[in-house]
PDB file of C-alpha atoms and ligand atoms in Angstrom:
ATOM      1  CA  UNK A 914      96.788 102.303  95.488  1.00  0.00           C
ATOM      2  CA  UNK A 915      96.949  98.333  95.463  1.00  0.00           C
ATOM      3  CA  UNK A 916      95.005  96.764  98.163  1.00  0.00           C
ATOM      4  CA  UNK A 917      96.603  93.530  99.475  1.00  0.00           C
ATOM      5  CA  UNK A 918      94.603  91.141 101.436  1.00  0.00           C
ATOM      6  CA  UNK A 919      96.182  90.742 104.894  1.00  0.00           C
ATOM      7  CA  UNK A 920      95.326  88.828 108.127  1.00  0.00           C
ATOM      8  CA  UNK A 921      93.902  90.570 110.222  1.00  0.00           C
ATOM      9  CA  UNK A 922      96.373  91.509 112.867  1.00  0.00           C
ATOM     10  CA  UNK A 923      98.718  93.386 110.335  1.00  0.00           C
ATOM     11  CA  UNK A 924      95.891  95.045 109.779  1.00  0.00           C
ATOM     12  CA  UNK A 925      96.692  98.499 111.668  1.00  0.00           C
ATOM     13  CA  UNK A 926     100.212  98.367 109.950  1.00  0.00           C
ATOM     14  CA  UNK A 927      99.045  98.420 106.488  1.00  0.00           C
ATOM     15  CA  UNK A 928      97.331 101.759 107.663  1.00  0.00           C
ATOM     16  CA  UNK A 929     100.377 103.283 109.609  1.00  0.00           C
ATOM     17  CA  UNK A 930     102.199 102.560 106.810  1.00  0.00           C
ATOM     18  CA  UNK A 931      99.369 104.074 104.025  1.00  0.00           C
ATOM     19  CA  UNK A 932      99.211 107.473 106.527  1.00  0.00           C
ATOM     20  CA  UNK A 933     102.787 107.881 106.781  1.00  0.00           C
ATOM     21  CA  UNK A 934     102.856 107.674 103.161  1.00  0.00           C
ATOM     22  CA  UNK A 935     100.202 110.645 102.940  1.00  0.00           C
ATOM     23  CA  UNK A 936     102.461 112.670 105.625  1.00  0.00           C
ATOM     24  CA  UNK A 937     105.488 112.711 103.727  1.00  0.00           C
ATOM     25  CA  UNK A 938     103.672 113.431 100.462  1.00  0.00           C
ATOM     26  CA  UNK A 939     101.963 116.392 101.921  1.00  0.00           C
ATOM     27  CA  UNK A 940     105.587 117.543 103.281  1.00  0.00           C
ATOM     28  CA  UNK A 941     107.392 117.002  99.792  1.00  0.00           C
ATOM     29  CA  UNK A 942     104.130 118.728  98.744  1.00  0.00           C
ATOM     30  CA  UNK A 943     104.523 122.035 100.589  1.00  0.00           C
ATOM     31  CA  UNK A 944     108.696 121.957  99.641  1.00  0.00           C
ATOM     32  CA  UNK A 945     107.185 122.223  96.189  1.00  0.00           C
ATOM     33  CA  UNK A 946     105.243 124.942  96.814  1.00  0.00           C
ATOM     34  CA  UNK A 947     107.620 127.143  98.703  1.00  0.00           C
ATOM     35  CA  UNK A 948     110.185 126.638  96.087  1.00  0.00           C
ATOM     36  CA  UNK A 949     107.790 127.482  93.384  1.00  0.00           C
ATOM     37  CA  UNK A 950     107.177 130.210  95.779  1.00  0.00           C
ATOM     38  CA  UNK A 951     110.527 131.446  95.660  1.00  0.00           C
ATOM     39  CA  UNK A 952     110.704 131.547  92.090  1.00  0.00           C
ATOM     40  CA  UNK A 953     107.502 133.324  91.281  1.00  0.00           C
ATOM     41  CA  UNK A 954     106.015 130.127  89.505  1.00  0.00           C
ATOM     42  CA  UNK A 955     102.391 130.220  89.598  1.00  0.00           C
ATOM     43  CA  UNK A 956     101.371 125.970  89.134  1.00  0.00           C
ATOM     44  CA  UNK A 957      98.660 124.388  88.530  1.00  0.00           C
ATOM     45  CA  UNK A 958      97.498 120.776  88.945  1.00  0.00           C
ATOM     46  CA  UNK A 959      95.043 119.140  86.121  1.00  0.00           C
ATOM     47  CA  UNK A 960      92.692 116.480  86.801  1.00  0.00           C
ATOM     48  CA  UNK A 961      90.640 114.418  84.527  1.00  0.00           C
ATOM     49  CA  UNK A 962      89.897 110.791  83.262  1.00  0.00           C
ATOM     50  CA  UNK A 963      91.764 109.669  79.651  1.00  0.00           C
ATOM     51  CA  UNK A 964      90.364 110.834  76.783  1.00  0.00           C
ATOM     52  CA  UNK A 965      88.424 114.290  78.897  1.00  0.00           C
ATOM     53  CA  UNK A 966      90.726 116.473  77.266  1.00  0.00           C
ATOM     54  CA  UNK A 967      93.300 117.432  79.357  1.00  0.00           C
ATOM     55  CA  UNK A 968      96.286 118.175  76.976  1.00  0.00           C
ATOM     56  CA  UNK A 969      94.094 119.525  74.662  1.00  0.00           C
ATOM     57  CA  UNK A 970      93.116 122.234  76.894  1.00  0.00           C
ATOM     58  CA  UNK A 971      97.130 122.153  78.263  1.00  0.00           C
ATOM     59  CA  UNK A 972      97.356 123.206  73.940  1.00  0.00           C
ATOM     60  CA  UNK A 973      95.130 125.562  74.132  1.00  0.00           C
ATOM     61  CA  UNK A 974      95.992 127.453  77.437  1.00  0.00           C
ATOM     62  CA  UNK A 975      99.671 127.483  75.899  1.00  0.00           C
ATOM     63  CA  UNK A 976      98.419 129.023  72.787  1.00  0.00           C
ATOM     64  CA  UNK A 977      96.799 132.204  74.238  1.00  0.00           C
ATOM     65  CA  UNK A 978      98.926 132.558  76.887  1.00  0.00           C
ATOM     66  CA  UNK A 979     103.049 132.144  75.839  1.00  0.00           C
ATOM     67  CA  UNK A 980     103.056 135.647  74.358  1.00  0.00           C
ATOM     68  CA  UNK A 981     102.543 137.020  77.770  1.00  0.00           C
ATOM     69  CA  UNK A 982     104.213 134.400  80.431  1.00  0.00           C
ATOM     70  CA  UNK A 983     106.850 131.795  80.644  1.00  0.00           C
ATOM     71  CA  UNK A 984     104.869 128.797  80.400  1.00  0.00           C
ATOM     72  CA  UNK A 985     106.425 125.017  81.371  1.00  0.00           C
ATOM     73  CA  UNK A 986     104.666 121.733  81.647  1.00  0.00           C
ATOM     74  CA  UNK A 987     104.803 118.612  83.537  1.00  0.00           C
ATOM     75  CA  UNK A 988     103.152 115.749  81.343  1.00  0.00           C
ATOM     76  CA  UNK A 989     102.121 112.732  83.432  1.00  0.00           C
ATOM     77  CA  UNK A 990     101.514 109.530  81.513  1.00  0.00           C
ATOM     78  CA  UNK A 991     102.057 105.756  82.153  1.00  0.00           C
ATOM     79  CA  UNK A 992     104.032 104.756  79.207  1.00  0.00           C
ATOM     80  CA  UNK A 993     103.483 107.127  76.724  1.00  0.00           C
ATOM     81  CA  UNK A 994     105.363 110.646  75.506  1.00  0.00           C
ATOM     82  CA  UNK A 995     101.776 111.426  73.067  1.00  0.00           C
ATOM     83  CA  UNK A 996     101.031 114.334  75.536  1.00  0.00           C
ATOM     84  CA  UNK A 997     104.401 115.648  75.917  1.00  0.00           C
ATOM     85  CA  UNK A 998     104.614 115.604  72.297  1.00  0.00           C
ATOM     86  CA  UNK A 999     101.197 117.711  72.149  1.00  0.00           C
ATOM     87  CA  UNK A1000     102.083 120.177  74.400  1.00  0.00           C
ATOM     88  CA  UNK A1001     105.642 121.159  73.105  1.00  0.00           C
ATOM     89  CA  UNK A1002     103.724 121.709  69.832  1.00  0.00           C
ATOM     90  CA  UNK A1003     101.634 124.147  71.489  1.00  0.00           C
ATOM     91  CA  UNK A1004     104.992 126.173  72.042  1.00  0.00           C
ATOM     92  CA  UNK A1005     106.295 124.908  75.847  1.00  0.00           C
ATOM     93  CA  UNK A1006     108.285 122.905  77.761  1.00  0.00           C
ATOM     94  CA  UNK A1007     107.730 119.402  78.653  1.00  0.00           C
ATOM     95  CA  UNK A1008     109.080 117.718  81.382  1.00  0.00           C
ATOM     96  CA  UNK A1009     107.689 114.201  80.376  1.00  0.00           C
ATOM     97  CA  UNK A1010     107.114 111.745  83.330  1.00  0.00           C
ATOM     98  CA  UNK A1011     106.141 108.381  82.831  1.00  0.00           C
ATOM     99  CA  UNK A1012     104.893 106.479  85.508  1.00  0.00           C
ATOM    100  CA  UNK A1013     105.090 103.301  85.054  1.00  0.00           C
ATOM    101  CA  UNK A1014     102.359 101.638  86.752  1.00  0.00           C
ATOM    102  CA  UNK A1015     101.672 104.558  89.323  1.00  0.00           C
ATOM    103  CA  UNK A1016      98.517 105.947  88.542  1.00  0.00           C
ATOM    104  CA  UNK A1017      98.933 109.555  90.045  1.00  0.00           C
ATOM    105  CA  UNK A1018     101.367 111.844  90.099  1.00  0.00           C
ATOM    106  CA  UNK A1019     103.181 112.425  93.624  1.00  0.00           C
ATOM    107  CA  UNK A1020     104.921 115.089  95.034  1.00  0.00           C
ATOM    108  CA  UNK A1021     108.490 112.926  95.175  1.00  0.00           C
ATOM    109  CA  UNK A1022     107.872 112.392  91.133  1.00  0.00           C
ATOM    110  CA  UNK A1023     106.607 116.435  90.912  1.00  0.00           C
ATOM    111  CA  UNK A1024     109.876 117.363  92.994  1.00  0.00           C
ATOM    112  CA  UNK A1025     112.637 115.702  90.685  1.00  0.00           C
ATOM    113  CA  UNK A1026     110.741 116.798  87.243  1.00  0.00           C
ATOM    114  CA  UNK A1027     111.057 120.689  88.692  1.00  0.00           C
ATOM    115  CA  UNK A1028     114.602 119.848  89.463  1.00  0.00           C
ATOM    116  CA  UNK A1029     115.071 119.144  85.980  1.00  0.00           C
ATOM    117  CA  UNK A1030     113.457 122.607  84.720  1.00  0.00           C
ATOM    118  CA  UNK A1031     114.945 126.134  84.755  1.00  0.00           C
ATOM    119  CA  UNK A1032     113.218 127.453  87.157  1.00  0.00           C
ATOM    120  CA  UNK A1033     114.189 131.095  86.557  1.00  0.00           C
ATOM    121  CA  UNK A1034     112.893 131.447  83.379  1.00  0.00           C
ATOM    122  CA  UNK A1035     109.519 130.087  84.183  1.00  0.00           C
ATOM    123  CA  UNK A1036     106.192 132.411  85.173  1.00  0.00           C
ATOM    124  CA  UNK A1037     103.751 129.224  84.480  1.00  0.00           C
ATOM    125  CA  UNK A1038     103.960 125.666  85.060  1.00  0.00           C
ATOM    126  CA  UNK A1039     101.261 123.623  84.133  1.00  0.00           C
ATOM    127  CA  UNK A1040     100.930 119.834  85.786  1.00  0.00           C
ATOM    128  CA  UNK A1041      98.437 117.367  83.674  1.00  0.00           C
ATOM    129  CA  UNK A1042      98.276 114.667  86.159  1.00  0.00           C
ATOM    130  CA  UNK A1043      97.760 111.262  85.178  1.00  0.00           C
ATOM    131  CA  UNK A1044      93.958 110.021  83.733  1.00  0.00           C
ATOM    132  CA  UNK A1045      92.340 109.259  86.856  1.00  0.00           C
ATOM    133  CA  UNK A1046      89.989 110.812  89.155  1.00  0.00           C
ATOM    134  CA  UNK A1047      90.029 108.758  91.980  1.00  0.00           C
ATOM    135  CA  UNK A1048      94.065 108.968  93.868  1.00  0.00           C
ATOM    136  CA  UNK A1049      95.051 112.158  92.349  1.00  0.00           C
ATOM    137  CA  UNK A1050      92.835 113.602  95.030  1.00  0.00           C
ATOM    138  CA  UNK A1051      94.447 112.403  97.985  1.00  0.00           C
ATOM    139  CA  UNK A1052      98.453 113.581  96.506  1.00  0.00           C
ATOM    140  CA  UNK A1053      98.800 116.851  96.599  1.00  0.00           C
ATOM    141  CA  UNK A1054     101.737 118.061  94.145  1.00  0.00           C
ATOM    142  CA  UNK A1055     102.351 121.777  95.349  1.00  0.00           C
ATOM    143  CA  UNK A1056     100.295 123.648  92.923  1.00  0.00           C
ATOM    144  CA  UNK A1057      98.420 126.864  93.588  1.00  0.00           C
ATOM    145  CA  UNK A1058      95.683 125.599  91.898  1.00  0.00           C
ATOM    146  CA  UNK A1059      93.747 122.813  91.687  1.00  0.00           C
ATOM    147  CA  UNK A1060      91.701 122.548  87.963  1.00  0.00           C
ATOM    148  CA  UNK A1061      89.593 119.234  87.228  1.00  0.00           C
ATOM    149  CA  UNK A1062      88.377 118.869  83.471  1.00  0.00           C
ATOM    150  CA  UNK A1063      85.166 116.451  83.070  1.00  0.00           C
ATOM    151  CA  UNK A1064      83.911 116.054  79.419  1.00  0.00           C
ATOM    152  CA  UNK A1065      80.253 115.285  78.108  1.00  0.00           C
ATOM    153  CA  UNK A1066      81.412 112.594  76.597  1.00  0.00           C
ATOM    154  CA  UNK A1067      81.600 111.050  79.893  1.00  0.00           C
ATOM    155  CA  UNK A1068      78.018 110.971  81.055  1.00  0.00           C
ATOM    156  CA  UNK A1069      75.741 112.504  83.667  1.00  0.00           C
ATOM    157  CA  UNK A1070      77.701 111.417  86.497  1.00  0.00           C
ATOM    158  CA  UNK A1071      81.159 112.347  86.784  1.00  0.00           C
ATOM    159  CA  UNK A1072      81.407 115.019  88.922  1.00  0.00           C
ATOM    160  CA  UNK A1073      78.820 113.033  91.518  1.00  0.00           C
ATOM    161  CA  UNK A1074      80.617 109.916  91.130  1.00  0.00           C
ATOM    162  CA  UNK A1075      84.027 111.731  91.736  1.00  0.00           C
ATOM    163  CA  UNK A1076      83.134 113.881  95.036  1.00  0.00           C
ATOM    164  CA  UNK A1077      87.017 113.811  96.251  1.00  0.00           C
ATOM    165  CA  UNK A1078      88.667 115.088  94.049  1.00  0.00           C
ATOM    166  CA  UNK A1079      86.543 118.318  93.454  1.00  0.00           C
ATOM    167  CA  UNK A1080      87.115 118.931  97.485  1.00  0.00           C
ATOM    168  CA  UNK A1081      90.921 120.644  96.926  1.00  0.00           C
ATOM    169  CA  UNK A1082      89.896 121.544  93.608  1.00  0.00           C
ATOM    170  CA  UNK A1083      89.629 125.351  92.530  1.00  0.00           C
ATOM    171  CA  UNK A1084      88.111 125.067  88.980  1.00  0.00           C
ATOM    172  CA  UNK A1085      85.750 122.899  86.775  1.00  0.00           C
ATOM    173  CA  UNK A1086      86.511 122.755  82.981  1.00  0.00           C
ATOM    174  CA  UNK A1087      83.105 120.917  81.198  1.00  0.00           C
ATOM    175  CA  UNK A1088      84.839 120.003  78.287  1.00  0.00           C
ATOM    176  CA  UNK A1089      83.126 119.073  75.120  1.00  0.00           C
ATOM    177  CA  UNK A1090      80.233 120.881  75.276  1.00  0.00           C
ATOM    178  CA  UNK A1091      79.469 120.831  71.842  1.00  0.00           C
ATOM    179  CA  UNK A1092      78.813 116.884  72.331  1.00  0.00           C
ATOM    180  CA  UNK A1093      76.761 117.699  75.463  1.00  0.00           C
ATOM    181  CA  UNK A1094      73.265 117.490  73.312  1.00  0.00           C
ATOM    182  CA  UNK A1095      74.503 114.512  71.680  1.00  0.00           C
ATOM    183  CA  UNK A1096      75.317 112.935  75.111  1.00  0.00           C
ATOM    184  CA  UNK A1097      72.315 113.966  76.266  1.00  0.00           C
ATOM    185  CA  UNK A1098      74.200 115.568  79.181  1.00  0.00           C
ATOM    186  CA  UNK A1099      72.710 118.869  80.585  1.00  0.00           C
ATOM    187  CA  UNK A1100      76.200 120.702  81.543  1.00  0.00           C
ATOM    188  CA  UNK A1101      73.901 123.209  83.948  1.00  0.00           C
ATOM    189  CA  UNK A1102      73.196 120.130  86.142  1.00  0.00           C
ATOM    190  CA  UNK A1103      77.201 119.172  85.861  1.00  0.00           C
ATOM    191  CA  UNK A1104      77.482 122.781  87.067  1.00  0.00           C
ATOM    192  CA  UNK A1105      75.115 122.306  90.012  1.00  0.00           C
ATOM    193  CA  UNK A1106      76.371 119.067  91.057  1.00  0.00           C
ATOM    194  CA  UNK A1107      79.764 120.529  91.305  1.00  0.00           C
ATOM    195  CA  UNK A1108      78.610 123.483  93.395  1.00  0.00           C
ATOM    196  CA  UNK A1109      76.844 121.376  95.726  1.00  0.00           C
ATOM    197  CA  UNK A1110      80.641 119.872  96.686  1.00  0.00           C
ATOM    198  CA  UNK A1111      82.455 122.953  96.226  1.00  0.00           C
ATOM    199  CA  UNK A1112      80.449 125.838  96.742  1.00  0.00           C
ATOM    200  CA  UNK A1113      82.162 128.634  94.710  1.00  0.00           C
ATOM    201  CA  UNK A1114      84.033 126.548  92.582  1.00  0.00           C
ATOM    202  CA  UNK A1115      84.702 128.293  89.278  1.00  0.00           C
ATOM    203  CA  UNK A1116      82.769 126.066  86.272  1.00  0.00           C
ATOM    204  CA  UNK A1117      83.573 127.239  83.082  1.00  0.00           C
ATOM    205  CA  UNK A1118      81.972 125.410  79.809  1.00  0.00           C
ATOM    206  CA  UNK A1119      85.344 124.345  76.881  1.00  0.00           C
ATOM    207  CA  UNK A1120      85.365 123.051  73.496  1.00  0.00           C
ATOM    208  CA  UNK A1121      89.285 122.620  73.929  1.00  0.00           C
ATOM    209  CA  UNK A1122      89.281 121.475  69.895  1.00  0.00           C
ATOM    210  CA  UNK A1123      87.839 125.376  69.191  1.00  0.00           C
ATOM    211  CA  UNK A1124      89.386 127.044  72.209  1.00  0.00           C
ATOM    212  CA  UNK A1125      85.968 127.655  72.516  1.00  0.00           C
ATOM    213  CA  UNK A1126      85.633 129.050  76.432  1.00  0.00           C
ATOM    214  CA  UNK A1127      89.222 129.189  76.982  1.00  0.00           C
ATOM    215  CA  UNK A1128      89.365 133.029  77.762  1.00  0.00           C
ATOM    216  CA  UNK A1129      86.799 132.104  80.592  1.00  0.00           C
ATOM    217  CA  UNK A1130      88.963 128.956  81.811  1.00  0.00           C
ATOM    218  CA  UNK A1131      91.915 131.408  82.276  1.00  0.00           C
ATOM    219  CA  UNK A1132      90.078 133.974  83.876  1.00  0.00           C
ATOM    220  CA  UNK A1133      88.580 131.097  85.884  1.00  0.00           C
ATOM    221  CA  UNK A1134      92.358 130.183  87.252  1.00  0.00           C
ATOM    222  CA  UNK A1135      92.873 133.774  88.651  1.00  0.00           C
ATOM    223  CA  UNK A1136      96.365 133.601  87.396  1.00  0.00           C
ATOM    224  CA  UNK A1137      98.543 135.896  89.299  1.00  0.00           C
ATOM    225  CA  UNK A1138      99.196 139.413  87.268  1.00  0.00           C
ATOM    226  CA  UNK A1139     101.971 139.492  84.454  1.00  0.00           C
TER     227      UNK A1139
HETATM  228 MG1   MG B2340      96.423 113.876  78.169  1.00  0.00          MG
HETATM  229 ZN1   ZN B2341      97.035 106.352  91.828  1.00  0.00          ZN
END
């Protein structure tokens, strides 16, 4: 969110005001829930910085699993419909959702794009937030799960430089590990650094161009049964 500098008796209402926001997110956030809940829609919420490969992994989840389930997803993106695009290639839905300047998704923004979708015909719904790690951690959407996607390509210290937003989160995708040597990045440590936030996170190790370590990344999200 954008700071504003403020004297220093408005002080307290800038943080009223930032709490109450919080509050009614995490309300629209559990209306989300129970009416995923009363459709059977199992969601889940993806985190990662541009360029990690969160779409491509959105691709590849959509590719093994739209035989077997009803798969939808919610593509979050300032200004652009590239992701959306990707995704419906893959064989789903898209309910594209540009921001504007907002860089998270909310529940509010979640809430309208599922009013948009048939929710009957859905088993799967699949939320790639917006390229950030930092806010997306304090706005819960609704989702069941909570799946973060860091890439070698990134450095050594993503996951310790981003202890928030692994705090809700269920899952770890370390993308790119076939760049990890290359990167000099040992994805072990990315493991263990994780772990030491989350202890029993799931950490699974993706190539999402090979679909590499996808069958692990789905067993990883403990989808519910078919
Ligand atoms: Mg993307
Ligand atoms: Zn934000």
């Amino acid at each position: 969110m954008m700071k504003m500098i403020i004297p220093s008796n408005q002080r307290s209402l800038e943080i009223d005001l930032s709490e109450n926001l919080l509050k009614t997110n995490e309300q629209l956030a559990r209306e989300n829930r129970s009416l995923l809940d009363r459709h059977g829609i199992f969601a889940v919420d993806i985190l990662g910085s541009v360029g990690s490969g969160k779409t491509t992994l959105v691709q590849q989840l959509v590719l093994k699993l739209k035989s077997r389930r009803r798969i939808a997803s919610i593509a979050g993106d300032l200004t652009t419909t590239i992701d959306a695009d990707r995704i419906r290639s893959a064989g789903a839905d898209v309910v594209q959702i540009n921001t504007g300047g907002e860089c998270h998704l909310d529940a509010n923004i979640v809430g309208q794009a599922l009013g948009k979708m048939d929710l009957a015909a859905l088993d799967i719904l699949l939320i790639e937030n917006v390229g950030n790690l930092i806010c997306p951690a304090e706005f819960p959407v609704g989702a069941h799960r909570r799946m973060v996607v860091v890439s070698t390509s990134e450095g050594p210290y993503m996951v310790v430089k981003h202890p928030y937003i692994f705090m809700d989160a269920g899952v770890l995708a370390v993308n790119k590990k076939d760049l990890a040597g290359i990167m000099e990045v040992d994805i072990e440590k990315l493991k263990q650094d994780a772990l030491a936030v989350k202890p029993g996170m799931k950490v699974v190790f993706t190539n999402g161009r090979t679909g590499e370590g996808v069958d692990d990344l789905i067993a990883a999200l403990e989808l519910p049964e078919a």
